[in-house]
């Protein structure tokens, strides 16, 4: 990959030296869905910047239950991985590849050097912290203040936008894991949405009406 090609994926980086450093020291990786990039308790070996595809970031409790936090899309990186790099702490989150994804992995040792040398990298890190902090507040608000049916409907909208499709290929158990509840609860709520004719349930697939987001906003 050339610096010009990298720039098309990361348009906020216009400094040729920064782009050259990223290509020289970083590693381009193509990842398949399901690949685990970070796990709680393990040290972060690189800072992943998504070039194409998406990565799902989750929090896990002591019993292994997962809570969805946010997605990393093209041009984004994980604020929590940056924090672990700076503090030399093990990861507190789980990051899983959601769809065929290409990343450039930046070595942990390079992060502070880039911060010292390149203002564009420093700005990128700062903007990452701000956007991820907002997304985690949204996730916290959902858990603390919203009913499970509201959280489920927002989850469906998020998935639709993430995958740009009205067909979600997932199981009730997978949804339950991400929302921190039981499969039985999710199945009951999905059937309620199906009775309203807002969705249609198939085997490991949910078909969603085009105007679903509009319907839940009324």
PDB file of C-alpha atoms in Angstrom:
ATOM      1  CA  UNK A   1       0.000   0.000   0.000  1.00  0.00           C
ATOM      2  CA  UNK A   2       1.258   3.486  -0.876  1.00  0.00           C
ATOM      3  CA  UNK A   3       0.947   6.637   1.228  1.00  0.00           C
ATOM      4  CA  UNK A   4      -1.622   8.000  -1.241  1.00  0.00           C
ATOM      5  CA  UNK A   5      -3.721   4.845  -0.872  1.00  0.00           C
ATOM      6  CA  UNK A   6      -3.476   5.030   2.923  1.00  0.00           C
ATOM      7  CA  UNK A   7      -4.520   8.677   2.764  1.00  0.00           C
ATOM      8  CA  UNK A   8      -7.776   7.709   1.010  1.00  0.00           C
ATOM      9  CA  UNK A   9      -8.647   5.542   4.049  1.00  0.00           C
ATOM     10  CA  UNK A  10      -7.431   8.117   6.584  1.00  0.00           C
ATOM     11  CA  UNK A  11      -8.092  11.529   4.991  1.00  0.00           C
ATOM     12  CA  UNK A  12      -7.430  13.382   8.272  1.00  0.00           C
ATOM     13  CA  UNK A  13      -3.753  12.415   7.912  1.00  0.00           C
ATOM     14  CA  UNK A  14      -2.201  14.724   5.323  1.00  0.00           C
ATOM     15  CA  UNK A  15       1.347  14.831   6.707  1.00  0.00           C
ATOM     16  CA  UNK A  16       3.498  12.709   4.324  1.00  0.00           C
ATOM     17  CA  UNK A  17       5.961  11.858   7.110  1.00  0.00           C
ATOM     18  CA  UNK A  18       3.179  10.568   9.350  1.00  0.00           C
ATOM     19  CA  UNK A  19       1.724   8.427   6.555  1.00  0.00           C
ATOM     20  CA  UNK A  20       5.185   7.066   5.725  1.00  0.00           C
ATOM     21  CA  UNK A  21       5.830   6.248   9.390  1.00  0.00           C
ATOM     22  CA  UNK A  22       2.496   4.428   9.714  1.00  0.00           C
ATOM     23  CA  UNK A  23       3.227   2.318   6.645  1.00  0.00           C
ATOM     24  CA  UNK A  24       6.827   1.651   7.617  1.00  0.00           C
ATOM     25  CA  UNK A  25       6.192   0.692  11.243  1.00  0.00           C
ATOM     26  CA  UNK A  26       2.569  -0.507  11.040  1.00  0.00           C
ATOM     27  CA  UNK A  27       1.189  -3.783   9.722  1.00  0.00           C
ATOM     28  CA  UNK A  28      -1.669  -4.090   7.234  1.00  0.00           C
ATOM     29  CA  UNK A  29      -3.903  -7.005   8.276  1.00  0.00           C
ATOM     30  CA  UNK A  30      -6.982  -8.543   6.685  1.00  0.00           C
ATOM     31  CA  UNK A  31      -9.255 -10.092   9.306  1.00  0.00           C
ATOM     32  CA  UNK A  32     -12.230 -12.423   9.075  1.00  0.00           C
ATOM     33  CA  UNK A  33     -15.474 -12.110  11.092  1.00  0.00           C
ATOM     34  CA  UNK A  34     -15.172 -13.572  14.581  1.00  0.00           C
ATOM     35  CA  UNK A  35     -11.466 -12.812  14.985  1.00  0.00           C
ATOM     36  CA  UNK A  36     -10.791 -11.632  18.557  1.00  0.00           C
ATOM     37  CA  UNK A  37      -8.373  -8.690  18.620  1.00  0.00           C
ATOM     38  CA  UNK A  38      -8.473  -7.837  22.332  1.00  0.00           C
ATOM     39  CA  UNK A  39      -9.520  -9.741  25.424  1.00  0.00           C
ATOM     40  CA  UNK A  40      -9.865  -8.712  29.075  1.00  0.00           C
ATOM     41  CA  UNK A  41      -6.713  -9.379  31.079  1.00  0.00           C
ATOM     42  CA  UNK A  42      -4.413  -9.563  28.064  1.00  0.00           C
ATOM     43  CA  UNK A  43      -1.971  -6.836  27.141  1.00  0.00           C
ATOM     44  CA  UNK A  44      -2.633  -4.819  24.014  1.00  0.00           C
ATOM     45  CA  UNK A  45       0.110  -5.432  21.462  1.00  0.00           C
ATOM     46  CA  UNK A  46      -1.020  -2.910  18.880  1.00  0.00           C
ATOM     47  CA  UNK A  47      -3.382  -0.018  18.232  1.00  0.00           C
ATOM     48  CA  UNK A  48      -5.790  -1.098  15.462  1.00  0.00           C
ATOM     49  CA  UNK A  49      -6.941   1.551  12.988  1.00  0.00           C
ATOM     50  CA  UNK A  50      -9.808   0.294  10.830  1.00  0.00           C
ATOM     51  CA  UNK A  51      -9.353   0.924   7.106  1.00  0.00           C
ATOM     52  CA  UNK A  52     -12.344  -1.120   5.922  1.00  0.00           C
ATOM     53  CA  UNK A  53     -15.034  -3.103   7.741  1.00  0.00           C
ATOM     54  CA  UNK A  54     -15.955  -2.888  11.420  1.00  0.00           C
ATOM     55  CA  UNK A  55     -14.980  -4.146  14.870  1.00  0.00           C
ATOM     56  CA  UNK A  56     -17.356  -4.643  17.795  1.00  0.00           C
ATOM     57  CA  UNK A  57     -16.150  -3.491  21.227  1.00  0.00           C
ATOM     58  CA  UNK A  58     -17.688  -5.037  24.359  1.00  0.00           C
ATOM     59  CA  UNK A  59     -17.260  -5.023  28.118  1.00  0.00           C
ATOM     60  CA  UNK A  60     -17.278  -8.330  30.000  1.00  0.00           C
ATOM     61  CA  UNK A  61     -18.055  -9.079  33.635  1.00  0.00           C
ATOM     62  CA  UNK A  62     -16.483 -11.739  35.846  1.00  0.00           C
ATOM     63  CA  UNK A  63     -19.033 -14.320  34.693  1.00  0.00           C
ATOM     64  CA  UNK A  64     -18.225 -13.731  31.018  1.00  0.00           C
ATOM     65  CA  UNK A  65     -21.407 -11.798  30.246  1.00  0.00           C
ATOM     66  CA  UNK A  66     -20.930  -9.264  27.467  1.00  0.00           C
ATOM     67  CA  UNK A  67     -22.235  -5.707  27.119  1.00  0.00           C
ATOM     68  CA  UNK A  68     -21.995  -4.012  23.737  1.00  0.00           C
ATOM     69  CA  UNK A  69     -20.264  -0.596  23.877  1.00  0.00           C
ATOM     70  CA  UNK A  70     -19.654   0.627  20.329  1.00  0.00           C
ATOM     71  CA  UNK A  71     -18.414  -0.184  16.832  1.00  0.00           C
ATOM     72  CA  UNK A  72     -15.131   0.841  15.252  1.00  0.00           C
ATOM     73  CA  UNK A  73     -15.743   1.805  11.629  1.00  0.00           C
ATOM     74  CA  UNK A  74     -13.403   2.844   8.820  1.00  0.00           C
ATOM     75  CA  UNK A  75     -10.978   5.554   9.906  1.00  0.00           C
ATOM     76  CA  UNK A  76     -11.473   4.877  13.622  1.00  0.00           C
ATOM     77  CA  UNK A  77      -9.485   3.333  16.448  1.00  0.00           C
ATOM     78  CA  UNK A  78     -10.236   2.226  20.001  1.00  0.00           C
ATOM     79  CA  UNK A  79      -9.794   4.765  22.802  1.00  0.00           C
ATOM     80  CA  UNK A  80      -9.559   1.985  25.381  1.00  0.00           C
ATOM     81  CA  UNK A  81      -6.662   0.360  23.530  1.00  0.00           C
ATOM     82  CA  UNK A  82      -4.893   3.744  23.466  1.00  0.00           C
ATOM     83  CA  UNK A  83      -5.417   4.049  27.232  1.00  0.00           C
ATOM     84  CA  UNK A  84      -4.000   0.589  27.855  1.00  0.00           C
ATOM     85  CA  UNK A  85      -0.995   1.437  25.686  1.00  0.00           C
ATOM     86  CA  UNK A  86      -0.237   4.654  27.560  1.00  0.00           C
ATOM     87  CA  UNK A  87      -0.663   3.094  31.004  1.00  0.00           C
ATOM     88  CA  UNK A  88       0.883  -0.307  30.104  1.00  0.00           C
ATOM     89  CA  UNK A  89      -2.237  -1.989  31.508  1.00  0.00           C
ATOM     90  CA  UNK A  90      -3.980  -5.147  30.299  1.00  0.00           C
ATOM     91  CA  UNK A  91      -7.113  -4.749  28.238  1.00  0.00           C
ATOM     92  CA  UNK A  92     -10.459  -4.282  29.979  1.00  0.00           C
ATOM     93  CA  UNK A  93     -12.564  -4.844  26.863  1.00  0.00           C
ATOM     94  CA  UNK A  94     -13.153  -7.447  24.188  1.00  0.00           C
ATOM     95  CA  UNK A  95     -12.862  -6.464  20.522  1.00  0.00           C
ATOM     96  CA  UNK A  96     -14.235  -8.810  17.853  1.00  0.00           C
ATOM     97  CA  UNK A  97     -14.210  -8.415  14.070  1.00  0.00           C
ATOM     98  CA  UNK A  98     -17.803  -7.997  12.876  1.00  0.00           C
ATOM     99  CA  UNK A  99     -17.332  -8.351   9.081  1.00  0.00           C
ATOM    100  CA  UNK A 100     -14.387  -8.790   6.656  1.00  0.00           C
ATOM    101  CA  UNK A 101     -12.084  -6.041   7.886  1.00  0.00           C
ATOM    102  CA  UNK A 102      -8.748  -4.471   6.994  1.00  0.00           C
ATOM    103  CA  UNK A 103      -6.749  -2.701   9.677  1.00  0.00           C
ATOM    104  CA  UNK A 104      -3.340  -1.161  10.078  1.00  0.00           C
ATOM    105  CA  UNK A 105      -1.875  -2.261  13.387  1.00  0.00           C
ATOM    106  CA  UNK A 106       0.341   0.345  15.057  1.00  0.00           C
ATOM    107  CA  UNK A 107       2.879  -1.084  17.537  1.00  0.00           C
ATOM    108  CA  UNK A 108       2.299  -0.033  21.152  1.00  0.00           C
ATOM    109  CA  UNK A 109       5.849   1.337  21.367  1.00  0.00           C
ATOM    110  CA  UNK A 110       5.152   3.703  18.449  1.00  0.00           C
ATOM    111  CA  UNK A 111       2.074   5.382  19.938  1.00  0.00           C
ATOM    112  CA  UNK A 112       3.871   7.811  22.270  1.00  0.00           C
ATOM    113  CA  UNK A 113       6.483   8.616  19.627  1.00  0.00           C
ATOM    114  CA  UNK A 114       3.749   9.551  17.159  1.00  0.00           C
ATOM    115  CA  UNK A 115       2.036  11.676  19.817  1.00  0.00           C
ATOM    116  CA  UNK A 116       5.279  13.609  20.436  1.00  0.00           C
ATOM    117  CA  UNK A 117       6.204  14.066  16.780  1.00  0.00           C
ATOM    118  CA  UNK A 118       2.955  14.555  14.875  1.00  0.00           C
ATOM    119  CA  UNK A 119       0.194  17.012  15.749  1.00  0.00           C
ATOM    120  CA  UNK A 120      -2.237  15.198  13.413  1.00  0.00           C
ATOM    121  CA  UNK A 121      -1.777  11.967  15.385  1.00  0.00           C
ATOM    122  CA  UNK A 122      -2.242  13.837  18.679  1.00  0.00           C
ATOM    123  CA  UNK A 123      -5.459  15.412  17.326  1.00  0.00           C
ATOM    124  CA  UNK A 124      -6.641  12.011  16.070  1.00  0.00           C
ATOM    125  CA  UNK A 125      -6.143  10.494  19.529  1.00  0.00           C
ATOM    126  CA  UNK A 126      -7.926  13.408  21.215  1.00  0.00           C
ATOM    127  CA  UNK A 127     -10.929  13.177  18.865  1.00  0.00           C
ATOM    128  CA  UNK A 128     -11.031   9.402  19.426  1.00  0.00           C
ATOM    129  CA  UNK A 129     -11.240   9.875  23.206  1.00  0.00           C
ATOM    130  CA  UNK A 130     -14.045  12.426  22.842  1.00  0.00           C
ATOM    131  CA  UNK A 131     -16.190  10.371  20.460  1.00  0.00           C
ATOM    132  CA  UNK A 132     -15.747   7.114  22.383  1.00  0.00           C
ATOM    133  CA  UNK A 133     -16.505   8.800  25.701  1.00  0.00           C
ATOM    134  CA  UNK A 134     -19.791  10.023  24.240  1.00  0.00           C
ATOM    135  CA  UNK A 135     -20.642   6.561  22.913  1.00  0.00           C
ATOM    136  CA  UNK A 136     -19.930   4.958  26.274  1.00  0.00           C
ATOM    137  CA  UNK A 137     -22.185   7.509  27.967  1.00  0.00           C
ATOM    138  CA  UNK A 138     -24.928   6.530  25.516  1.00  0.00           C
ATOM    139  CA  UNK A 139     -24.356   2.854  26.391  1.00  0.00           C
ATOM    140  CA  UNK A 140     -24.397   3.650  30.118  1.00  0.00           C
ATOM    141  CA  UNK A 141     -27.602   5.681  29.783  1.00  0.00           C
ATOM    142  CA  UNK A 142     -29.243   2.806  27.920  1.00  0.00           C
ATOM    143  CA  UNK A 143     -28.418   0.353  30.707  1.00  0.00           C
ATOM    144  CA  UNK A 144     -29.317   2.718  33.536  1.00  0.00           C
ATOM    145  CA  UNK A 145     -32.393   4.505  32.232  1.00  0.00           C
ATOM    146  CA  UNK A 146     -33.985   2.640  29.320  1.00  0.00           C
ATOM    147  CA  UNK A 147     -36.251  -0.378  29.331  1.00  0.00           C
ATOM    148  CA  UNK A 148     -35.007  -3.499  27.599  1.00  0.00           C
ATOM    149  CA  UNK A 149     -37.527  -3.146  24.744  1.00  0.00           C
ATOM    150  CA  UNK A 150     -36.183   0.345  23.985  1.00  0.00           C
ATOM    151  CA  UNK A 151     -32.603  -0.907  24.109  1.00  0.00           C
ATOM    152  CA  UNK A 152     -33.467  -3.776  21.774  1.00  0.00           C
ATOM    153  CA  UNK A 153     -35.079  -1.473  19.206  1.00  0.00           C
ATOM    154  CA  UNK A 154     -32.095   0.905  19.269  1.00  0.00           C
ATOM    155  CA  UNK A 155     -29.810  -2.102  18.942  1.00  0.00           C
ATOM    156  CA  UNK A 156     -31.684  -3.222  15.810  1.00  0.00           C
ATOM    157  CA  UNK A 157     -31.377   0.266  14.296  1.00  0.00           C
ATOM    158  CA  UNK A 158     -27.643   0.343  15.072  1.00  0.00           C
ATOM    159  CA  UNK A 159     -27.154  -3.047  13.411  1.00  0.00           C
ATOM    160  CA  UNK A 160     -29.155  -1.986  10.342  1.00  0.00           C
ATOM    161  CA  UNK A 161     -26.984   1.093   9.879  1.00  0.00           C
ATOM    162  CA  UNK A 162     -23.792  -0.800  10.625  1.00  0.00           C
ATOM    163  CA  UNK A 163     -24.378  -3.470   8.000  1.00  0.00           C
ATOM    164  CA  UNK A 164     -26.461  -1.321   5.629  1.00  0.00           C
ATOM    165  CA  UNK A 165     -29.134  -3.996   5.386  1.00  0.00           C
ATOM    166  CA  UNK A 166     -32.658  -4.803   6.596  1.00  0.00           C
ATOM    167  CA  UNK A 167     -31.725  -8.441   7.219  1.00  0.00           C
ATOM    168  CA  UNK A 168     -29.861  -9.179  10.423  1.00  0.00           C
ATOM    169  CA  UNK A 169     -28.194 -12.567  10.504  1.00  0.00           C
ATOM    170  CA  UNK A 170     -27.972 -13.258  14.208  1.00  0.00           C
ATOM    171  CA  UNK A 171     -29.443 -15.447  16.927  1.00  0.00           C
ATOM    172  CA  UNK A 172     -31.579 -14.444  19.884  1.00  0.00           C
ATOM    173  CA  UNK A 173     -28.768 -15.639  22.157  1.00  0.00           C
ATOM    174  CA  UNK A 174     -26.202 -13.385  20.464  1.00  0.00           C
ATOM    175  CA  UNK A 175     -28.463 -10.366  20.917  1.00  0.00           C
ATOM    176  CA  UNK A 176     -29.067 -11.314  24.558  1.00  0.00           C
ATOM    177  CA  UNK A 177     -25.315 -11.582  25.158  1.00  0.00           C
ATOM    178  CA  UNK A 178     -24.671  -8.118  23.739  1.00  0.00           C
ATOM    179  CA  UNK A 179     -27.503  -6.497  25.691  1.00  0.00           C
ATOM    180  CA  UNK A 180     -26.701  -8.297  28.931  1.00  0.00           C
ATOM    181  CA  UNK A 181     -29.985 -10.164  29.335  1.00  0.00           C
ATOM    182  CA  UNK A 182     -31.447 -13.631  28.758  1.00  0.00           C
ATOM    183  CA  UNK A 183     -32.416 -15.266  25.468  1.00  0.00           C
ATOM    184  CA  UNK A 184     -35.960 -15.732  26.728  1.00  0.00           C
ATOM    185  CA  UNK A 185     -36.401 -11.999  27.268  1.00  0.00           C
ATOM    186  CA  UNK A 186     -35.089 -11.170  23.785  1.00  0.00           C
ATOM    187  CA  UNK A 187     -37.267 -13.825  22.150  1.00  0.00           C
ATOM    188  CA  UNK A 188     -40.357 -12.464  23.887  1.00  0.00           C
ATOM    189  CA  UNK A 189     -39.626  -8.873  22.869  1.00  0.00           C
ATOM    190  CA  UNK A 190     -38.864  -9.842  19.275  1.00  0.00           C
ATOM    191  CA  UNK A 191     -42.157 -11.704  19.037  1.00  0.00           C
ATOM    192  CA  UNK A 192     -43.929  -8.573  20.261  1.00  0.00           C
ATOM    193  CA  UNK A 193     -42.291  -6.587  17.461  1.00  0.00           C
ATOM    194  CA  UNK A 194     -43.288  -9.295  14.995  1.00  0.00           C
ATOM    195  CA  UNK A 195     -46.933  -9.075  16.151  1.00  0.00           C
ATOM    196  CA  UNK A 196     -46.805  -5.353  15.348  1.00  0.00           C
ATOM    197  CA  UNK A 197     -45.503  -6.364  11.885  1.00  0.00           C
ATOM    198  CA  UNK A 198     -42.409  -4.222  12.400  1.00  0.00           C
ATOM    199  CA  UNK A 199     -40.131  -7.215  11.869  1.00  0.00           C
ATOM    200  CA  UNK A 200     -40.357 -10.789  10.616  1.00  0.00           C
ATOM    201  CA  UNK A 201     -38.476 -13.583  12.341  1.00  0.00           C
ATOM    202  CA  UNK A 202     -36.737 -16.366  10.439  1.00  0.00           C
ATOM    203  CA  UNK A 203     -34.179 -18.994  11.389  1.00  0.00           C
ATOM    204  CA  UNK A 204     -31.184 -16.997  12.678  1.00  0.00           C
ATOM    205  CA  UNK A 205     -32.370 -13.976  10.692  1.00  0.00           C
ATOM    206  CA  UNK A 206     -34.518 -10.919  11.399  1.00  0.00           C
ATOM    207  CA  UNK A 207     -36.207  -9.114   8.509  1.00  0.00           C
ATOM    208  CA  UNK A 208     -36.830  -5.454   9.326  1.00  0.00           C
ATOM    209  CA  UNK A 209     -39.208  -2.947   7.771  1.00  0.00           C
ATOM    210  CA  UNK A 210     -37.656  -0.025   5.890  1.00  0.00           C
ATOM    211  CA  UNK A 211     -39.424   2.454   8.170  1.00  0.00           C
ATOM    212  CA  UNK A 212     -38.489   0.684  11.408  1.00  0.00           C
ATOM    213  CA  UNK A 213     -36.529   3.635  12.831  1.00  0.00           C
ATOM    214  CA  UNK A 214     -39.442   5.947  12.090  1.00  0.00           C
ATOM    215  CA  UNK A 215     -41.902   3.557  13.746  1.00  0.00           C
ATOM    216  CA  UNK A 216     -39.962   3.315  17.010  1.00  0.00           C
ATOM    217  CA  UNK A 217     -39.603   7.104  17.171  1.00  0.00           C
ATOM    218  CA  UNK A 218     -43.361   7.701  17.231  1.00  0.00           C
TER     219      UNK A 218
END
